[in-house]
Amino acid sequence: MRRKTTKLVLIVFVFMTISGFANANTPQPPLMSIETIPAPEGNWVYLPEGNGEMVIHVSTAYTNTLNVWRVPTGTQQWENRTLICNEKGNKDDRTCIWRYTKDDTIHDHFVVEASGEGGSIKDSINVSRRHDEDHPQ
């Protein structure tokens, strides 16, 4: 009985050791959090009228590429997207600054994509103008 127990413990130890080595070499899936200036109100970021900028700060882990796309709202608009930022390298904190003019029509999704050896992750930010009360909407 003692031999069987020793053998079982040895098998479990070998299995756990091999599993640990396999997991140590497996790329981690990317992680991401997004903050914007101006800050979101509910599900939207509202930009004031006039010229300005929106700051998109992205904190990541296990990534080496970051893309930020401006995509018009509506169905099947991905082909009409515009690349706002493209950064490569193993950085944890990235900042994308998007400048707009008073003449830009803004009611869009900003899609943030981060990728690394373990895969990719995607999130979106809804962005629109905050119009003055006397603005004809």
Coordinates of C-alpha atoms in Angstrom, one line a residue:
M1 CA 0.0 0.0 0.0
R2 CA 2.8 2.4 0.9
R3 CA 4.4 1.8 -2.6
K4 CA 1.1 2.7 -4.3
T5 CA 0.8 5.9 -2.3
T6 CA 4.4 6.9 -3.1
K7 CA 3.9 6.1 -6.8
L8 CA 0.6 8.2 -6.9
V9 CA 2.3 11.1 -5.1
L10 CA 5.2 10.9 -7.6
I11 CA 2.8 10.9 -10.6
V12 CA 0.9 13.9 -9.2
F13 CA 4.1 15.8 -8.5
V14 CA 5.5 15.1 -12.0
F15 CA 2.1 16.2 -13.6
M16 CA 2.0 19.4 -11.6
T17 CA 5.6 20.2 -12.4
I18 CA 5.1 19.7 -16.2
S19 CA 1.8 21.7 -16.0
G20 CA 3.6 24.5 -14.2
F21 CA 6.4 24.6 -16.9
A22 CA 3.8 24.6 -19.7
N23 CA 1.9 27.5 -18.1
A24 CA 5.1 29.5 -17.5
N25 CA 5.7 29.5 -21.3
T26 CA 2.1 30.2 -22.3
P27 CA 1.7 33.9 -23.3
Q28 CA -0.7 35.8 -21.0
P29 CA -3.8 37.3 -22.5
P30 CA -3.7 41.0 -22.8
L31 CA -5.3 43.3 -20.2
M32 CA -6.5 46.9 -20.8
S33 CA -8.2 49.8 -19.0
I34 CA -9.2 53.1 -20.7
E35 CA -9.6 56.6 -19.3
T36 CA -10.6 59.7 -21.3
I37 CA -10.4 63.4 -20.9
P38 CA -13.1 64.6 -20.9
A39 CA -14.4 61.8 -18.6
P40 CA -17.4 59.8 -19.8
E41 CA -20.9 60.7 -18.6
G42 CA -22.8 57.4 -18.6
N43 CA -21.9 55.6 -21.8
W44 CA -20.8 58.6 -23.7
V45 CA -17.9 61.1 -23.8
Y46 CA -19.3 64.5 -24.7
L47 CA -16.9 67.0 -26.4
P48 CA -17.6 70.7 -26.2
E49 CA -18.3 72.8 -29.3
G50 CA -15.4 74.5 -31.0
N51 CA -11.9 73.2 -31.5
G52 CA -10.4 70.9 -28.9
E53 CA -8.9 67.5 -28.1
M54 CA -9.8 64.3 -26.5
V55 CA -7.2 62.4 -24.5
I56 CA -7.4 58.6 -24.5
H57 CA -5.2 57.1 -21.8
V58 CA -4.8 53.3 -22.1
S59 CA -3.1 51.1 -19.5
T60 CA -2.2 47.6 -20.7
A61 CA -0.4 44.5 -19.7
Y62 CA 0.9 41.7 -22.0
T63 CA 0.6 43.8 -25.1
N64 CA 2.9 45.1 -27.8
T65 CA 0.5 46.9 -30.2
L66 CA -2.2 49.5 -29.6
N67 CA -4.6 50.8 -32.3
V68 CA -7.3 53.4 -31.8
W69 CA -9.9 53.7 -34.6
R70 CA -12.6 56.3 -35.2
V71 CA -15.7 54.5 -36.5
P72 CA -18.9 56.3 -37.6
T73 CA -22.0 55.2 -35.7
G74 CA -24.5 53.0 -37.7
T75 CA -24.5 49.5 -39.0
Q76 CA -21.6 48.0 -40.9
Q77 CA -19.4 51.1 -40.6
W78 CA -16.1 49.3 -39.9
E79 CA -14.9 49.8 -43.4
N80 CA -15.3 53.6 -43.0
R81 CA -13.0 53.7 -39.9
T82 CA -10.0 56.1 -39.5
L83 CA -6.8 55.1 -37.7
I84 CA -6.2 57.7 -34.9
C85 CA -3.3 56.0 -33.1
N86 CA -0.9 53.1 -33.8
E87 CA 1.8 52.4 -31.2
K88 CA 4.1 49.4 -31.1
G89 CA 6.4 48.3 -28.2
N90 CA 6.2 46.8 -24.8
K91 CA 4.8 49.8 -22.9
D92 CA 2.2 49.6 -20.1
D93 CA 0.8 53.2 -20.4
R94 CA 0.0 54.8 -23.7
T95 CA -1.7 58.1 -24.5
C96 CA -3.5 59.0 -27.7
I97 CA -4.5 62.6 -28.3
W98 CA -7.2 63.2 -30.9
R99 CA -7.7 66.8 -32.1
Y100 CA -10.9 68.0 -33.6
T101 CA -12.1 71.3 -35.2
K102 CA -15.3 73.2 -34.7
D103 CA -16.4 72.0 -38.1
D104 CA -16.1 68.3 -37.4
T105 CA -19.3 66.3 -37.1
I106 CA -18.8 64.0 -34.2
H107 CA -21.1 61.1 -33.2
D108 CA -18.7 58.1 -33.4
H109 CA -17.3 55.1 -31.7
F110 CA -13.6 55.0 -30.9
V111 CA -12.5 51.4 -31.0
V112 CA -9.4 50.6 -28.9
E113 CA -7.5 47.4 -29.8
A114 CA -4.5 46.0 -27.8
S115 CA -2.7 42.9 -28.9
G116 CA 0.2 40.8 -27.7
E117 CA 1.5 37.2 -27.9
G118 CA -1.5 35.9 -25.9
G119 CA -4.2 37.4 -28.2
S120 CA -6.0 40.7 -28.5
I121 CA -8.6 42.7 -26.6
K122 CA -11.0 45.3 -27.9
D123 CA -13.2 48.0 -26.3
S124 CA -15.0 51.0 -27.5
I125 CA -15.8 54.6 -26.4
N126 CA -18.9 56.4 -27.6
V127 CA -18.2 60.0 -28.4
S128 CA -20.5 62.9 -29.4
R129 CA -20.7 66.7 -29.2
R130 CA -22.2 68.6 -26.3
H131 CA -24.2 71.3 -28.0
D132 CA -25.1 74.6 -26.4
E133 CA -28.7 74.9 -25.4
D134 CA -29.4 77.4 -28.3
H135 CA -27.8 75.1 -30.9
P136 CA -30.3 73.8 -33.6
Q137 CA -29.8 70.1 -33.2

